[in-house]
Short mmCIF file of C-alpha atoms and ligand atoms in Angstrom, two decimals:
data_model
loop_
_atom_site.label_atom_id
_atom_site.label_comp_id
_atom_site.label_asym_id
_atom_site.label_seq_id
_atom_site.Cartn_x
_atom_site.Cartn_y
_atom_site.Cartn_z
CA MET A 1 197.65 136.89 1.10
CA ALA A 2 195.04 138.16 -1.37
CA THR A 3 191.40 137.72 -0.49
CA CYS A 4 188.55 137.59 -2.98
CA ASN A 5 185.35 139.03 -1.54
CA LEU A 6 182.09 137.47 -2.65
CA ALA A 7 178.45 138.52 -2.34
CA LEU A 8 175.87 135.84 -3.04
CA ILE A 9 172.51 136.65 -4.61
CA GLY A 10 170.16 133.74 -3.91
CA PHE A 11 171.01 131.26 -1.18
CA GLY A 12 169.48 128.03 -2.44
CA ARG A 13 171.24 124.77 -3.31
CA VAL A 14 174.07 126.25 -5.37
CA ASN A 15 175.17 129.24 -3.29
CA ARG A 16 174.73 127.25 -0.07
CA ALA A 17 177.15 124.70 -1.57
CA LEU A 18 179.50 127.55 -2.48
CA ALA A 19 179.46 128.71 1.17
CA GLU A 20 180.43 125.14 2.11
CA LEU A 21 183.34 125.25 -0.35
CA VAL A 22 184.47 128.60 1.10
CA ASP A 23 184.44 126.93 4.51
CA GLN A 24 186.26 123.78 3.40
CA ARG A 25 188.49 124.58 0.41
CA ASN A 26 190.21 127.88 1.19
CA ASP A 27 193.53 126.30 2.17
CA VAL A 28 193.68 124.38 -1.12
CA LEU A 29 192.69 127.46 -3.08
CA GLU A 30 195.33 129.58 -1.35
CA LYS A 31 198.01 126.98 -2.07
CA GLU A 32 197.03 126.48 -5.69
CA CYS A 33 195.85 129.94 -6.73
CA GLY A 34 197.29 132.38 -4.21
CA PHE A 35 194.07 133.78 -2.78
CA ARG A 36 191.29 132.94 -0.34
CA LEU A 37 187.55 133.49 -0.64
CA ARG A 38 185.51 135.51 1.84
CA VAL A 39 181.73 135.98 1.81
CA VAL A 40 180.86 139.61 2.66
CA GLY A 41 177.23 139.74 1.60
CA VAL A 42 174.25 137.46 0.96
CA SER A 43 170.75 138.21 -0.26
CA ASP A 44 167.96 135.67 -0.50
CA LEU A 45 164.31 136.36 -1.19
CA HIS A 46 163.20 133.95 1.52
CA LEU A 47 166.00 134.00 4.12
CA GLY A 48 166.81 137.71 4.08
CA SER A 49 170.26 139.30 3.89
CA VAL A 50 173.57 139.69 5.68
CA MET A 51 176.34 142.19 5.00
CA SER A 52 179.67 142.37 6.78
CA PRO A 53 182.76 143.92 5.16
CA ASN A 54 185.09 141.86 7.36
CA GLY A 55 183.52 138.58 6.28
CA ILE A 56 180.61 136.38 7.33
CA ASP A 57 181.34 133.00 8.90
CA PRO A 58 180.20 130.59 6.13
CA ARG A 59 179.08 128.10 8.78
CA ALA A 60 176.73 130.70 10.26
CA LEU A 61 175.15 130.92 6.81
CA THR A 62 174.91 127.19 6.13
CA ARG A 63 173.59 126.51 9.64
CA ALA A 64 170.96 129.26 9.54
CA GLY A 65 167.39 127.96 9.75
CA SER A 66 165.19 127.61 6.69
CA GLU A 67 162.36 129.82 8.02
CA LYS A 68 161.52 133.12 6.34
CA GLY A 69 163.88 135.86 7.50
CA ALA A 70 166.30 133.38 9.14
CA PHE A 71 169.33 135.57 8.32
CA SER A 72 168.05 138.21 10.75
CA LYS A 73 169.47 136.02 13.53
CA ILE A 74 173.03 136.26 12.15
CA SER A 75 175.26 139.20 13.12
CA GLY A 76 174.83 141.89 10.43
CA GLY A 77 171.66 140.15 9.24
CA HIS A 78 168.25 141.42 8.21
CA ALA A 79 164.92 139.69 7.44
CA ALA A 80 164.55 141.57 4.11
CA PRO A 81 166.58 140.51 1.03
CA ARG A 82 168.04 144.01 0.32
CA THR A 83 169.45 142.69 -2.99
CA GLU A 84 170.18 146.14 -4.40
CA GLN A 85 172.15 147.19 -1.33
CA VAL A 86 174.10 143.94 -1.32
CA ILE A 87 175.04 144.50 -4.97
CA LYS A 88 175.86 148.19 -4.57
CA GLN A 89 177.40 148.30 -1.12
CA THR A 90 179.63 145.23 -0.94
CA PRO A 91 182.99 145.62 -2.73
CA SER A 92 183.02 142.10 -4.09
CA ASP A 93 182.42 139.74 -6.97
CA ILE A 94 178.72 138.98 -7.19
CA ILE A 95 177.56 135.38 -7.51
CA GLU A 96 174.10 135.26 -9.08
CA ALA A 97 172.31 131.97 -8.39
CA THR A 98 168.62 132.79 -8.18
CA TYR A 99 165.57 131.32 -9.80
CA ASN A 100 165.76 130.43 -13.51
CA ASP A 101 162.85 131.88 -15.46
CA GLY A 102 163.57 130.48 -18.90
CA GLU A 103 161.11 132.82 -20.63
CA SER A 104 162.12 136.28 -19.38
CA GLY A 105 165.46 135.50 -17.77
CA GLN A 106 164.43 137.69 -14.84
CA PRO A 107 165.31 138.59 -12.15
CA ALA A 108 168.76 137.27 -13.06
CA ILE A 109 169.30 139.54 -16.09
CA SER A 110 168.56 142.66 -14.03
CA HIS A 111 170.89 141.45 -11.29
CA CYS A 112 173.73 140.91 -13.78
CA GLN A 113 173.09 144.30 -15.43
CA GLY A 114 173.13 146.03 -12.03
CA VAL A 115 176.38 144.33 -11.03
CA LEU A 116 178.21 145.11 -14.28
CA ALA A 117 176.99 148.72 -14.27
CA ALA A 118 178.37 148.98 -10.70
CA ARG A 119 181.74 147.87 -12.17
CA ARG A 120 181.82 144.51 -10.41
CA HIS A 121 182.54 141.08 -11.79
CA VAL A 122 179.48 138.83 -11.98
CA ILE A 123 179.31 135.06 -12.11
CA THR A 124 176.04 133.30 -12.76
CA THR A 125 174.91 129.68 -12.96
CA ASN A 126 171.61 130.83 -14.40
CA LYS A 127 170.96 130.07 -18.07
CA GLY A 128 168.64 133.07 -18.54
CA PRO A 129 171.21 135.91 -18.65
CA VAL A 130 173.52 133.97 -20.98
CA ALA A 131 170.92 132.59 -23.37
CA LEU A 132 168.69 135.66 -23.50
CA ALA A 133 170.84 138.72 -22.83
CA ALA A 134 174.50 137.82 -23.48
CA SER A 135 175.23 140.52 -26.04
CA ALA A 136 173.77 143.37 -23.92
CA LEU A 137 175.65 142.06 -20.90
CA GLN A 138 178.90 141.75 -22.88
CA GLY A 139 178.44 145.40 -23.88
CA LEU A 140 178.42 146.32 -20.19
CA VAL A 141 181.45 144.10 -19.62
CA LYS A 142 183.44 146.07 -22.20
CA GLU A 143 182.15 149.45 -21.05
CA ASN A 144 183.07 148.79 -17.43
CA ASP A 145 186.15 146.58 -17.86
CA VAL A 146 184.78 143.78 -15.71
CA ALA A 147 184.08 140.06 -16.12
CA PHE A 148 180.88 138.10 -16.77
CA GLU A 149 181.37 134.34 -16.30
CA TYR A 150 178.80 131.54 -16.51
CA GLU A 151 180.54 128.17 -16.72
CA GLY A 152 177.94 126.49 -14.46
CA SER A 153 175.04 127.40 -16.74
CA VAL A 154 175.43 124.49 -19.17
CA ILE A 155 176.76 121.28 -17.59
CA SER A 156 177.07 122.45 -13.97
CA GLY A 157 180.60 121.57 -12.78
CA THR A 158 182.15 120.49 -16.05
CA PRO A 159 183.99 123.38 -17.68
CA VAL A 160 182.87 122.73 -21.25
CA ILE A 161 182.62 126.35 -22.32
CA ARG A 162 186.08 127.33 -21.12
CA MET A 163 187.59 124.08 -22.33
CA ALA A 164 186.15 124.46 -25.82
CA LYS A 165 186.99 128.17 -26.02
CA THR A 166 190.57 127.72 -24.91
CA ASN A 167 191.72 124.20 -25.68
CA LEU A 168 189.73 123.74 -28.88
CA SER A 169 190.76 127.08 -30.38
CA GLY A 170 192.02 126.47 -33.88
CA VAL A 171 190.59 122.97 -34.10
CA GLY A 172 187.89 124.03 -36.56
CA LEU A 173 184.87 123.43 -34.36
CA ASN A 174 181.88 123.10 -36.63
CA GLY A 175 179.17 121.64 -34.45
CA PHE A 176 178.11 119.68 -31.40
CA GLN A 177 175.48 117.21 -30.30
CA GLY A 178 174.61 116.89 -26.64
CA ILE A 179 172.57 115.08 -24.07
CA LEU A 180 172.05 118.09 -21.90
CA ASN A 181 169.15 117.20 -19.64
CA GLY A 182 169.46 114.44 -17.05
CA THR A 183 165.73 114.31 -16.29
CA SER A 184 164.65 113.43 -19.82
CA ASN A 185 167.53 110.99 -20.24
CA TYR A 186 166.54 109.21 -17.03
CA VAL A 187 162.90 109.07 -18.15
CA LEU A 188 163.89 107.49 -21.49
CA ASP A 189 166.10 104.96 -19.68
CA ARG A 190 163.24 103.92 -17.43
CA MET A 191 160.94 103.59 -20.46
CA GLU A 192 163.48 101.18 -21.94
CA GLU A 193 163.04 99.10 -18.78
CA GLY A 194 159.31 98.91 -19.57
CA LEU A 195 157.75 101.86 -17.72
CA THR A 196 155.19 104.08 -19.42
CA PHE A 197 156.09 107.73 -19.98
CA VAL A 198 153.89 108.84 -17.06
CA ASP A 199 155.36 106.25 -14.66
CA ALA A 200 158.90 107.06 -15.77
CA VAL A 201 158.32 110.75 -15.02
CA LYS A 202 156.91 109.79 -11.60
CA ALA A 203 159.99 107.66 -10.95
CA ALA A 204 162.24 110.61 -11.87
CA GLN A 205 160.31 112.81 -9.44
CA GLU A 206 160.61 110.22 -6.66
CA MET A 207 164.38 110.08 -7.21
CA GLY A 208 164.60 113.89 -7.02
CA PHE A 209 165.70 114.05 -10.69
CA ALA A 210 162.58 115.88 -11.87
CA GLU A 211 160.81 118.97 -10.53
CA ALA A 212 157.18 118.88 -9.41
CA ASN A 213 156.50 120.56 -12.76
CA PRO A 214 158.92 118.80 -15.14
CA THR A 215 157.64 120.45 -18.34
CA ALA A 216 160.73 122.58 -19.10
CA ASN A 217 162.90 119.46 -18.91
CA ILE A 218 160.60 117.02 -20.68
CA GLU A 219 159.66 119.41 -23.48
CA GLY A 220 163.29 120.35 -24.06
CA ARG A 221 162.98 124.06 -23.23
CA GLU A 222 165.81 123.80 -20.71
CA VAL A 223 168.02 122.08 -23.30
CA ARG A 224 167.11 124.73 -25.86
CA LEU A 225 168.60 127.45 -23.63
CA LYS A 226 171.79 125.40 -23.29
CA VAL A 227 171.99 124.88 -27.05
CA VAL A 228 171.60 128.63 -27.59
CA ILE A 229 174.41 129.29 -25.10
CA LEU A 230 176.77 126.74 -26.67
CA ALA A 231 175.99 127.71 -30.27
CA ASN A 232 176.48 131.41 -29.55
CA GLU A 233 179.56 130.98 -27.39
CA LEU A 234 181.38 128.30 -29.33
CA LEU A 235 180.17 128.63 -32.91
CA GLY A 236 179.83 132.42 -32.99
CA ALA A 237 176.09 132.29 -33.68
CA SER A 238 173.51 134.86 -32.58
CA LEU A 239 170.61 132.50 -31.93
CA LYS A 240 167.58 133.21 -29.81
CA PRO A 241 165.53 130.36 -28.30
CA ALA A 242 162.81 130.87 -30.94
CA ASP A 243 165.40 130.11 -33.67
CA VAL A 244 165.88 126.58 -32.31
CA LYS A 245 163.29 124.01 -33.39
CA LEU A 246 162.00 122.06 -30.42
CA CYS A 247 160.51 118.60 -30.13
CA GLY A 248 160.64 117.09 -26.64
CA ILE A 249 160.15 113.56 -25.36
CA SER A 250 156.50 113.69 -24.28
CA PRO A 251 155.11 112.27 -27.57
CA ILE A 252 157.26 109.13 -27.21
CA THR A 253 155.30 106.04 -26.29
CA ALA A 254 156.32 102.72 -24.78
CA SER A 255 155.87 101.11 -28.20
CA ASP A 256 158.18 103.71 -29.84
CA VAL A 257 160.83 102.74 -27.30
CA GLU A 258 160.20 99.04 -27.91
CA ASP A 259 160.48 99.50 -31.72
CA ALA A 260 163.81 101.30 -31.31
CA LYS A 261 165.08 98.59 -29.00
CA LYS A 262 164.24 95.90 -31.56
CA ALA A 263 166.17 97.87 -34.20
CA GLY A 264 169.19 98.16 -31.88
CA GLU A 265 168.57 101.88 -31.34
CA LYS A 266 167.88 104.18 -28.39
CA TRP A 267 165.70 107.26 -28.02
CA LYS A 268 167.59 110.29 -26.75
CA LEU A 269 166.77 113.98 -26.37
CA VAL A 270 169.55 115.55 -28.42
CA GLY A 271 170.41 119.24 -28.56
CA SER A 272 172.64 120.07 -31.48
CA ALA A 273 174.00 122.89 -33.60
CA SER A 274 176.12 122.89 -36.71
CA ARG A 275 177.76 125.33 -39.03
CA ASP A 276 176.22 125.17 -42.48
CA GLU A 277 178.12 125.60 -45.76
CA ASP A 278 177.23 129.29 -45.97
CA GLY A 279 178.74 129.83 -42.50
CA SER A 280 175.39 130.23 -40.73
CA VAL A 281 174.60 128.11 -37.68
CA SER A 282 171.42 126.09 -37.28
CA ALA A 283 170.29 124.34 -34.13
CA ILE A 284 167.62 121.91 -33.01
CA VAL A 285 166.45 120.08 -29.90
CA GLU A 286 164.73 116.83 -30.76
CA ALA A 287 163.94 113.40 -29.43
CA LYS A 288 165.53 111.02 -31.90
CA ARG A 289 166.58 107.43 -32.35
CA LEU A 290 170.34 106.87 -32.19
CA GLU A 291 172.17 103.77 -33.36
CA ARG A 292 173.98 102.07 -30.50
CA THR A 293 177.32 103.00 -32.04
CA HIS A 294 176.49 106.72 -31.88
CA PRO A 295 178.77 108.54 -29.37
CA LEU A 296 175.76 109.60 -27.28
CA ALA A 297 173.76 106.36 -27.38
CA GLU A 298 175.20 104.83 -24.22
CA ILE A 299 174.91 107.95 -22.04
CA SER A 300 172.60 106.77 -19.31
CA GLY A 301 170.66 108.16 -16.36
CA VAL A 302 171.22 111.75 -15.31
CA THR A 303 174.63 111.95 -16.95
CA ASN A 304 175.20 114.64 -19.59
CA ALA A 305 177.52 114.51 -22.59
CA ILE A 306 178.59 116.69 -25.48
CA ALA A 307 180.17 115.38 -28.66
CA PHE A 308 182.06 118.19 -30.39
CA GLN A 309 182.64 117.89 -34.14
CA SER A 310 185.76 119.51 -35.53
CA ASP A 311 188.03 119.48 -38.56
CA LEU A 312 191.16 118.34 -36.75
CA LEU A 313 189.88 116.01 -34.01
CA GLY A 314 186.77 114.59 -35.61
CA THR A 315 184.44 113.84 -32.69
CA ALA A 316 185.64 114.64 -29.16
CA LYS A 317 183.25 113.76 -26.34
CA VAL A 318 182.93 115.11 -22.80
CA THR A 319 180.79 113.14 -20.33
CA SER A 320 179.95 114.28 -16.81
CA PRO A 321 177.29 114.76 -14.12
CA GLY A 322 174.72 117.18 -15.57
CA ALA A 323 173.69 118.79 -12.30
CA GLY A 324 174.48 118.82 -8.61
CA ARG A 325 174.84 121.59 -6.06
CA ILE A 326 178.51 120.97 -5.23
CA GLU A 327 179.45 120.46 -8.89
CA THR A 328 177.76 123.73 -9.81
CA ALA A 329 179.41 125.54 -6.91
CA PHE A 330 182.72 124.21 -8.24
CA ALA A 331 181.91 125.82 -11.61
CA ILE A 332 181.58 129.13 -9.74
CA MET A 333 184.97 128.55 -8.12
CA ALA A 334 186.45 127.82 -11.55
CA ASP A 335 185.00 131.13 -12.80
CA ILE A 336 186.42 133.01 -9.80
CA ILE A 337 189.82 131.45 -10.47
CA ALA A 338 189.60 132.31 -14.17
CA ILE A 339 188.88 135.95 -13.28
CA HIS A 340 191.49 136.39 -10.57
CA ARG A 341 194.37 134.07 -11.29
CA GLY A 342 197.15 136.27 -12.60
CA ARG A 343 195.21 139.50 -12.30
CA THR A 344 194.84 139.86 -8.55
CA ALA A 345 197.20 142.84 -8.52
CA SER A 346 195.27 144.80 -11.14
CA THR A 347 191.66 143.85 -10.48
CA LYS A 348 189.37 146.68 -9.38
CA THR A 349 187.13 144.62 -7.12
CA GLY A 350 187.16 141.15 -5.62
CA ALA A 351 190.65 139.90 -4.89
CA ALA A 352 192.76 142.57 -3.25
N1 NAP B 1 171.05 122.98 -8.63
C1 NAP B 1 171.79 122.62 -9.67
O1 NAP B 1 172.31 121.50 -9.75
C2 NAP B 1 172.04 123.62 -10.79
C3 NAP B 1 172.90 123.25 -11.85
C4 NAP B 1 173.19 124.18 -12.86
C5 NAP B 1 172.58 125.42 -12.84
N2 NAP B 1 171.71 125.74 -11.83
C6 NAP B 1 171.08 127.07 -11.84
O2 NAP B 1 171.58 127.83 -10.74
C7 NAP B 1 170.54 128.70 -10.24
C8 NAP B 1 170.33 128.42 -8.74
O3 NAP B 1 169.99 127.06 -8.61
P1 NAP B 1 169.59 126.47 -7.17
O4 NAP B 1 169.45 125.02 -7.39
O5 NAP B 1 170.49 127.01 -6.13
O6 NAP B 1 168.15 127.15 -7.01
P2 NAP B 1 167.27 127.22 -5.68
O7 NAP B 1 167.67 126.16 -4.72
O8 NAP B 1 165.86 127.33 -6.12
O9 NAP B 1 167.73 128.62 -5.02
C9 NAP B 1 167.46 129.87 -5.56
C10 NAP B 1 167.33 130.83 -4.38
O10 NAP B 1 167.29 132.16 -4.89
C11 NAP B 1 166.27 132.87 -4.19
N3 NAP B 1 165.80 133.99 -5.00
C12 NAP B 1 164.90 134.00 -6.01
N4 NAP B 1 164.76 135.25 -6.50
C13 NAP B 1 165.59 136.05 -5.78
C14 NAP B 1 165.89 137.44 -5.78
N5 NAP B 1 165.28 138.26 -6.64
N6 NAP B 1 166.80 137.92 -4.88
C15 NAP B 1 167.39 137.09 -4.00
N7 NAP B 1 167.14 135.75 -3.94
C16 NAP B 1 166.27 135.24 -4.82
C17 NAP B 1 165.19 131.83 -3.96
O11 NAP B 1 164.30 132.23 -2.95
P3 NAP B 1 162.78 131.66 -3.01
O12 NAP B 1 162.91 130.20 -2.77
O13 NAP B 1 162.06 132.40 -1.93
O14 NAP B 1 162.27 131.98 -4.38
C18 NAP B 1 166.05 130.61 -3.57
O15 NAP B 1 166.36 130.61 -2.20
C19 NAP B 1 169.30 128.41 -11.10
O16 NAP B 1 169.24 129.37 -12.12
C20 NAP B 1 169.57 127.03 -11.68
O17 NAP B 1 168.93 126.85 -12.93
C21 NAP B 1 171.44 124.87 -10.81
#
């Protein structure tokens, strides 16, 4: 039976969940796709690294302590992250799930570049490499005949990119509108219940829906990266974040929310892009009032949704959980399957 070797860069929520899936879902994967997954390397800035060509017990990884250098206690482990060695020395697909720096895209872009240059497939859940460096990375993909997949970077587990690229081919896709950030949507919901903006943000933090510093979510910078990814991937644009006008939810007051309510409308943070008559694509992220009949108006809490506009289907909407460690790990599995299903015999690395 074919085995797909994986090396994980970053071992936080997402890659830890992937290790759990490797532990629990291999029988299903083997039955449905004809191969099993095996973790042969892990590198984490805090926990250290482990390399073992014959496979690392995923439970040893998930049960490792959370103290600095904890991986040194696992067989084949080391207290230092040794990221470069893990990338270069493990014959495997590399799963990049490190910190998201929305401004520079680092260190994730360098990781992806290093992996592709080493002629390995790379899968990332990180928005940075896709939104900020996709064309350079696709150049390396072509040069080295490898794959670069990133389904988890937009709506975690929901395969919107692959679905739109494959199943909406030929439909005449000419735009989309999305609620792409659960934190801001939750905050707006709570404001509708009467909370002030500040209290609604606090409530989101207490529920674990907002980071200690929620600025990137509230100001729409996180959504802007997702809009860039979707516009470039699905509408053939070449947008950079600076090309997308941004107006987040922080200026919205309780009385704005009350006014909208009285008019039968709802405030939402909407990220959208559309093809203009001259064929160019324009995009915007803005807090705006939506009529209750709008396809996105009733999307509540931390749920995400995208309404695709096309010539043949009109509006087609996808609604799903916008985040979640297991959901995002599933997106990685979907990417692995997309790479290896049907090409296990010919692939240079990974499944063999
Ligand atoms: N969680 C979700 O639901 C979700 C959904 C969609 C997309 N994503 C994206 O997926 C990525 C991972 O998310 P996460 O929730 O797993 O993040 P996380 O829990 O913060 O884990 C990231 C891990 O990567 C480590 N790391 C940082 N820089 C590194 C480096 N240079 N080499 C090796 N390890 C490094 C971090 O160590 P330190 O803690 O020491 O820095 C941390 O342990 C992010 O880009 C995120 O935006 C997450």
